[in-house]
Structures are given as C-alpha cells and as structure tokens.
Amino acid sequence: MQHNTQTPVPSAVDGIARAHGRDGADKRRTTPVIVPIRSLGPEHRERISRHLMALSPHDRYLRFGYAAADEHVRRYVDSLDFTRDEIFGIYNRRLELIAMAHLAFSIDPSLTSCAEFGVSVSEHVRGRGYGARLFERAVMHARNEGVQSLFIHALSENTAMLKIARNAGATVERDGSESEAFLRLPAATLDSRVNELVQQHLGLTDYHLKAQAHQFRGFLQGLQEVRQGVQGARQKSGR
C-alpha cells in the first residue's frame, strides 16, 4: 500500500476542531471536557487483561482484526512491552479500566520515526469521546518522541476508529475488508512538551485520588459489616 508522504496533514487536535466547524459553518465554541488519562505500567497488566476480556467477541474482532479468543488476549497482554511502547488508560472511580490505547513504536531500525495506534473502549461508556481523547494523547506523546508518521490498521467496518482518524486529518486507504490510516505528525514544540507534562500530572493525580477514595469506601464497607455483625450478635444475646 503506497502513501503520499509529501503532503503534511494537521495535528489531531487541529483536525478534530475543524471537523466540528469546517469553512466557518459552525463557529460555536465549546469547553472541552477534561478526561484524565494516565500512562500504564506492568503493574496495570491485570486490569488491562480484565478490560480486554470483557469485550464482546465482535469488539475483540474489531480491536485485533481477528476473532481473538481468551488465549489470544492473554498472549497479547503478556507481550506488552511497557519499556518500548506507551500504554494509556482511562479509569472510572471504581478503578476499573474503561478505555485503553496502545501506541506501538516501530522496532525496524529504518522506521524509527513510525508508530501504530490501537484503542478499545468498554461498551457501557461509549459515545463519550474517550477513543478520540486517547488518540489525542497518543499523538501528543508520539510527537514529543520524534515520531513523524502514525499508522492505524483497522478493519473497514470499524467505522468509529476510522472516523477518529479522518477527523484528525489522516489519509485513509481501503483495501477490501481492511483499511489503513496514515497521519503525518508535526515536530514537537515547547508547548507540546509542557502540555504532555501537565496531562501526565493530571492523569497521575486523578488516579491517586480515585485509589484513595476506593480504599476509603472499602474501609467504610468493612466497618459497616462489623457494625452489622455486632448488632446482630446483640439481638441474638438479648433473646
């Protein structure tokens, strides 16, 4: 599959913004919703596995490009290289991983400026723009790491993923049942580097606050169970 690498396309954020108001058709301004996204490490491997295992067979098919059975998912999770690649995730307040993205950097020495993007979102939280947010986050990190070309390999029926790519300004080429999106990334700037540092801090802070709240809720639940047990024992002894 051939690509035209001579014509640069805009960044993901700029492309998505124009998609909502091309040629001045829609000049209304909206305040973007902040979605804390954090980088995931090996300690998150089990939660990644649970997230992917919970996907329906059709969703697994769209994510991996084939009918991925449980053993395929486990093999994929076990093979994640957190040192080389970047894994991003969105957690809910119960510390459940509800969306994740995999930014895989090329291991070919002649293609070190290339990376591939893949994403999955839990069914019950779709329609909130989490896939697009993860894509923006991955684009920012890829730019700052010197990546010039970002690829998305997806099934042609994966319209949600291809829509994200098109809105970002990517060139999408279809070859039968499969499609490939190609996005040229601008060079890193001071703004993009500072922005990533802010996003990293926001994601870590949000995760730690959710972890503390989750732990405290567990403590309260345990305390309530103890109180109920004591109350039940008193009722029995009073008979």
XYZ file of N, CA and C in Angstrom, residues 17-169:
459
model
N -10.844 19.731 15.679
C -11.522 21.014 15.857
C -12.174 21.459 14.561
N -11.462 21.300 13.433
C -12.031 21.717 12.163
C -13.186 20.835 11.745
N -13.174 19.572 12.159
C -14.243 18.658 11.782
C -15.574 19.110 12.346
N -15.537 19.873 13.429
C -16.774 20.343 14.052
C -17.223 21.692 13.476
N -16.401 22.330 12.662
C -16.830 23.619 12.142
C -16.066 23.994 10.898
N -16.088 23.153 9.888
C -15.312 23.361 8.672
C -15.874 24.533 7.875
N -14.946 25.359 7.318
C -15.299 26.513 6.490
C -16.190 27.501 7.218
N -16.086 27.530 8.537
C -16.850 28.509 9.288
C -18.306 28.173 9.430
N -18.707 26.944 9.097
C -20.122 26.569 9.161
C -20.629 26.555 10.578
N -19.747 26.215 11.521
C -20.179 26.169 12.916
C -19.132 26.870 13.758
N -19.418 28.076 14.191
C -18.461 28.885 14.928
C -18.723 28.866 16.425
N -19.623 28.013 16.857
C -19.903 27.937 18.282
C -18.706 27.346 19.007
N -18.381 27.919 20.148
C -17.260 27.443 20.948
C -17.782 26.569 22.076
N -17.098 25.482 22.309
C -17.468 24.597 23.392
C -16.254 24.382 24.283
N -16.495 24.235 25.563
C -15.424 23.976 26.511
C -15.154 22.481 26.556
N -13.954 22.033 26.184
C -13.679 20.591 26.160
C -13.743 19.991 27.554
N -14.269 18.784 27.620
C -14.333 18.071 28.885
C -12.963 17.469 29.177
N -12.466 17.705 30.379
C -11.161 17.170 30.757
C -11.310 15.696 31.108
N -10.574 14.863 30.428
C -10.581 13.421 30.682
C -9.187 13.030 31.144
N -8.997 12.771 32.437
C -7.671 12.368 32.924
C -7.237 11.039 32.317
N -6.078 11.033 31.724
C -5.516 9.834 31.098
C -4.140 9.602 31.690
N -3.863 8.393 32.115
C -2.552 8.123 32.689
C -1.816 7.049 31.911
N -0.507 7.114 31.983
C 0.320 6.072 31.382
C 0.239 4.825 32.250
N 0.196 3.673 31.613
C 0.088 2.407 32.331
C 1.420 1.674 32.310
N 1.703 0.991 33.412
C 2.922 0.209 33.523
C 2.604 -1.261 33.762
N 3.638 -2.070 33.991
C 3.431 -3.512 34.204
C 2.478 -3.820 35.346
N 2.399 -2.928 36.343
C 1.504 -3.181 37.478
C 0.033 -3.089 37.096
N -0.248 -2.588 35.886
C -1.630 -2.472 35.415
C -2.001 -3.618 34.471
N -1.104 -4.563 34.301
C -1.315 -5.626 33.322
C -2.598 -6.415 33.585
N -2.884 -6.712 34.858
C -4.079 -7.488 35.170
C -5.348 -6.715 34.838
N -5.345 -5.412 35.110
C -6.522 -4.600 34.777
C -6.695 -4.478 33.264
N -5.599 -4.407 32.541
C -5.665 -4.395 31.080
C -6.308 -5.688 30.588
N -5.890 -6.797 31.173
C -6.439 -8.095 30.795
C -7.945 -8.145 31.058
N -8.361 -7.666 32.224
C -9.800 -7.690 32.552
C -10.595 -6.824 31.578
N -10.035 -5.670 31.233
C -10.718 -4.779 30.292
C -10.916 -5.459 28.940
N -9.865 -6.057 28.414
C -9.950 -6.687 27.094
C -10.793 -7.957 27.121
N -10.701 -8.714 28.205
C -11.501 -9.930 28.328
C -12.997 -9.617 28.364
N -13.344 -8.434 28.865
C -14.760 -8.061 28.977
C -15.348 -7.615 27.643
N -14.512 -7.399 26.636
C -15.021 -7.013 25.324
C -15.799 -8.163 24.699
N -16.850 -7.830 23.984
C -17.644 -8.852 23.305
C -16.818 -9.460 22.169
N -17.210 -10.631 21.675
C -16.471 -11.236 20.555
C -16.353 -10.299 19.355
N -17.416 -9.545 19.062
C -17.366 -8.626 17.924
C -16.402 -7.479 18.187
N -16.399 -6.966 19.413
C -15.486 -5.877 19.760
C -14.032 -6.349 19.722
N -13.792 -7.574 20.151
C -12.437 -8.124 20.051
C -12.025 -8.240 18.591
N -12.978 -8.627 17.767
C -12.711 -8.760 16.330
C -12.300 -7.423 15.730
N -13.001 -6.353 16.124
C -12.677 -5.027 15.618
C -11.337 -4.535 16.176
N -11.071 -4.831 17.445
C -9.839 -4.339 18.074
C -8.596 -5.018 17.518
N -8.666 -6.346 17.369
C -7.471 -7.097 16.975
C -7.443 -7.454 15.494
N -8.582 -7.312 14.816
C -8.617 -7.640 13.399
C -8.876 -9.104 13.114
N -9.141 -9.873 14.154
C -9.477 -11.293 14.006
C -10.282 -11.715 15.229
N -10.869 -12.898 15.176
C -11.684 -13.391 16.292
C -10.759 -13.837 17.419
N -10.411 -12.919 18.283
C -9.456 -13.192 19.353
C -10.112 -13.957 20.500
N -9.647 -15.177 20.736
C -10.117 -15.962 21.869
C -9.384 -15.504 23.129
N -9.791 -16.040 24.281
C -9.183 -15.639 25.545
C -7.670 -15.826 25.534
N -7.210 -16.943 24.973
C -5.771 -17.200 24.980
C -5.011 -16.181 24.119
N -5.667 -15.703 23.048
C -5.032 -14.686 22.221
C -4.902 -13.364 22.980
N -5.950 -13.035 23.724
C -5.933 -11.805 24.511
C -4.844 -11.880 25.578
N -4.768 -13.023 26.272
C -3.742 -13.191 27.309
C -2.339 -13.084 26.714
N -2.163 -13.670 25.546
C -0.854 -13.625 24.899
C -0.489 -12.188 24.535
N -1.477 -11.443 24.062
C -1.238 -10.035 23.725
C -0.858 -9.242 24.971
N -1.610 -9.419 26.045
C -1.331 -8.678 27.282
C 0.040 -9.048 27.827
N 0.376 -10.332 27.799
C 1.680 -10.777 28.300
C 2.835 -10.217 27.467
N 2.571 -9.928 26.195
C 3.638 -9.467 25.304
C 3.821 -7.957 25.321
N 2.969 -7.232 26.039
C 3.086 -5.778 26.072
C 4.453 -5.363 26.604
N 5.120 -4.506 25.870
C 6.441 -4.014 26.256
C 6.282 -2.583 26.765
N 6.190 -2.419 28.075
C 5.960 -1.104 28.662
C 7.205 -0.221 28.607
N 8.349 -0.823 28.322
C 9.580 -0.051 28.200
C 9.680 0.606 26.834
N 9.321 -0.134 25.800
C 9.422 0.381 24.430
C 8.183 1.183 24.029
N 7.006 0.618 24.276
C 5.754 1.238 23.839
C 5.143 2.087 24.946
N 4.064 2.758 24.604
C 3.332 3.564 25.578
C 1.887 3.081 25.613
N 1.416 2.790 26.825
C 0.034 2.336 27.024
C -0.684 3.395 27.847
N -1.811 3.860 27.357
C -2.596 4.870 28.054
C -3.924 4.283 28.491
N -4.439 4.767 29.624
C -5.709 4.238 30.112
C -6.570 5.285 30.777
N -7.874 5.021 30.774
C -8.846 5.849 31.477
C -9.532 4.962 32.510
N -9.508 5.399 33.764
C -10.125 4.649 34.855
C -11.387 5.362 35.332
N -12.365 4.576 35.794
C -13.520 5.180 36.451
C -13.248 5.247 37.955
N -14.227 5.721 38.722
C -13.996 5.925 40.150
C -13.853 4.614 40.922
N -14.260 3.502 40.321
C -14.089 2.188 40.968
C -12.771 1.534 40.557
N -11.911 2.321 39.928
C -10.603 1.858 39.440
C -10.735 0.726 38.425
N -11.784 0.795 37.621
C -11.950 -0.129 36.508
C -11.414 0.551 35.249
N -10.585 -0.166 34.523
C -10.048 0.367 33.276
C -11.151 0.307 32.225
N -11.634 1.468 31.788
C -12.779 1.503 30.871
C -12.369 1.839 29.439
N -11.137 2.274 29.251
C -10.646 2.552 27.895
C -9.128 2.529 27.922
N -8.525 2.013 26.864
C -7.066 1.964 26.808
C -6.586 2.102 25.369
N -5.386 2.615 25.233
C -4.778 2.766 23.920
C -3.353 2.243 23.961
N -2.929 1.686 22.842
C -1.578 1.142 22.718
C -0.873 1.893 21.594
N 0.157 2.621 21.954
C 0.996 3.306 20.979
C 2.253 2.462 20.815
N 2.325 1.714 19.726
C 3.431 0.783 19.491
C 4.458 1.429 18.564
N 5.672 1.549 19.052
C 6.748 2.135 18.254
C 7.404 1.071 17.380
N 7.814 1.470 16.202
C 8.422 0.537 15.263
C 9.738 -0.008 15.815
N 9.924 -1.320 15.615
C 11.177 -1.952 16.037
C 12.141 -2.097 14.857
N 11.701 -1.664 13.673
C 12.561 -1.690 12.483
C 13.503 -0.487 12.551
N 14.818 -0.709 12.553
C 15.775 0.401 12.651
C 15.604 1.458 11.562
N 15.065 1.061 10.407
C 14.890 2.012 9.311
C 13.575 2.783 9.415
N 12.742 2.425 10.393
C 11.434 3.077 10.544
C 11.234 3.555 11.976
N 12.271 4.107 12.569
C 12.195 4.510 13.975
C 11.267 5.705 14.199
N 10.923 6.416 13.130
C 10.047 7.580 13.280
C 8.583 7.229 13.030
N 8.257 5.943 13.108
C 6.884 5.482 12.859
C 6.321 4.811 14.106
N 5.005 4.885 14.247
C 4.325 4.231 15.361
C 2.919 3.846 14.913
N 2.333 2.881 15.618
C 0.980 2.415 15.300
C 0.084 2.591 16.514
N -1.161 2.934 16.267
C -2.120 3.225 17.338
C -3.271 2.223 17.308
N -3.643 1.741 18.515
C -4.809 0.876 18.666
C -5.556 1.266 19.921
N -6.869 1.113 19.932
C -7.666 1.574 21.074
C -8.860 0.651 21.296
N -9.305 0.596 22.540
C -10.528 -0.141 22.887
C -11.243 0.616 23.995
N -12.573 0.632 23.920
C -13.407 1.327 24.901
C -14.509 0.379 25.352
N -14.714 0.289 26.654
C -15.774 -0.572 27.179
C -17.128 -0.126 26.637
N -17.981 -1.105 26.372
C -19.247 -0.823 25.691
C -20.119 0.169 26.452
N -20.153 0.071 27.792
C -21.086 0.889 28.565
C -20.674 2.354 28.678
N -19.487 2.719 28.183
C -19.064 4.127 28.255
C -18.781 4.699 26.870
N -19.273 4.055 25.843
C -19.043 4.580 24.502
C -19.914 5.795 24.234
N -19.486 6.584 23.276
C -20.224 7.792 22.951
C -19.790 8.998 23.761
N -18.761 8.852 24.584
C -18.273 9.959 25.408
C -16.973 10.565 24.879
N -16.529 10.072 23.745
C -15.323 10.632 23.132
C -14.023 10.127 23.710
N -14.070 9.015 24.470
C -12.844 8.509 25.089
C -11.820 8.049 24.047
N -12.295 7.441 22.958
C -11.374 6.995 21.920
C -10.618 8.156 21.300
N -11.339 9.249 21.028
C -10.706 10.436 20.448
C -9.727 11.075 21.430
N -10.098 11.096 22.713
C -9.198 11.674 23.726
C -7.901 10.872 23.816
N -8.020 9.556 23.795
C -6.831 8.713 23.855
C -5.968 8.910 22.611
N -6.618 9.110 21.479
C -5.872 9.347 20.248
C -5.094 10.656 20.339
N -5.731 11.709 20.835
C -5.056 12.992 21.006
C -3.857 12.861 21.942
N -4.064 12.104 23.017
C -2.980 11.910 23.996
C -1.815 11.154 23.360
N -2.143 10.134 22.580
C -1.093 9.352 21.921
C -0.356 10.185 20.891
N -1.076 11.014 20.151
C -0.449 11.878 19.153
C 0.527 12.842 19.825
N 0.113 13.403 20.958
C 0.976 14.326 21.672
C 2.277 13.646 22.097
N 2.145 12.451 22.659
C 3.337 11.728 23.113
C 4.214 11.336 21.922
N 3.580 10.864 20.852
C 4.341 10.453 19.675
C 5.136 11.630 19.105
N 4.519 12.794 19.018
C 5.213 13.996 18.532
C 6.455 14.273 19.382
N 6.256 14.238 20.697
C 7.352 14.575 21.595
C 8.459 13.525 21.583
N 8.142 12.327 21.090
C 9.153 11.276 20.986
C 9.809 11.245 19.611
N 9.469 12.219 18.770
C 10.093 12.305 17.459
C 9.435 11.488 16.369
N 8.235 10.969 16.641
C 7.515 10.198 15.624
C 6.980 11.144 14.559
N 7.180 10.776 13.314
C 6.718 11.604 12.198
C 5.499 11.012 11.500
N 5.340 9.697 11.599
C 4.246 9.032 10.896
C 3.506 8.102 11.852
N 2.201 8.304 11.956
C 1.369 7.471 12.820
C 0.415 6.674 11.952
N 0.357 5.363 12.201
C -0.479 4.477 11.405
C -1.583 3.864 12.265
N -2.704 3.631 11.625
C -3.802 2.888 12.249
C -4.235 1.826 11.258
N -4.079 0.590 11.630
C -4.524 -0.520 10.789
C -5.818 -1.050 11.391
N -6.905 -0.986 10.629
C -8.204 -1.372 11.173
C -9.044 -2.051 10.101
N -10.024 -2.805 10.560
C -10.993 -3.368 9.638
C -11.840 -2.235 9.067
N -12.234 -2.354 7.822
C -13.008 -1.290 7.192
C -14.341 -1.068 7.875
N -14.850 -2.081 8.554
C -16.130 -1.935 9.257
C -15.973 -1.248 10.616
N -14.742 -1.011 11.023
C -14.506 -0.311 12.292
C -14.651 1.189 12.043
N -15.890 1.611 11.833
C -16.161 2.993 11.446
C -15.780 3.989 12.540
N -15.932 3.598 13.811
C -15.614 4.515 14.911
C -14.128 4.878 14.887
N -13.271 3.876 14.704
C -11.830 4.130 14.689
C -11.438 4.941 13.464
N -11.997 4.608 12.323
C -11.651 5.325 11.099
C -12.182 6.756 11.131
N -13.292 6.979 11.819
C -13.817 8.335 11.956
C -12.859 9.196 12.773
N -12.312 8.624 13.860
C -11.338 9.348 14.667
C -10.143 9.734 13.811
N -9.676 8.802 12.998
C -8.515 9.068 12.145
C -8.820 10.156 11.120
N -9.984 10.060 10.470
C -10.346 11.066 9.460
C -10.508 12.439 10.089
N -11.143 12.501 11.260
C -11.328 13.783 11.933
C -9.994 14.425 12.303
N -8.980 13.603 12.491
C -7.652 14.113 12.818
C -6.894 14.558 11.578
N -7.475 14.302 10.402
C -6.826 14.705 9.166
C -6.029 13.606 8.508
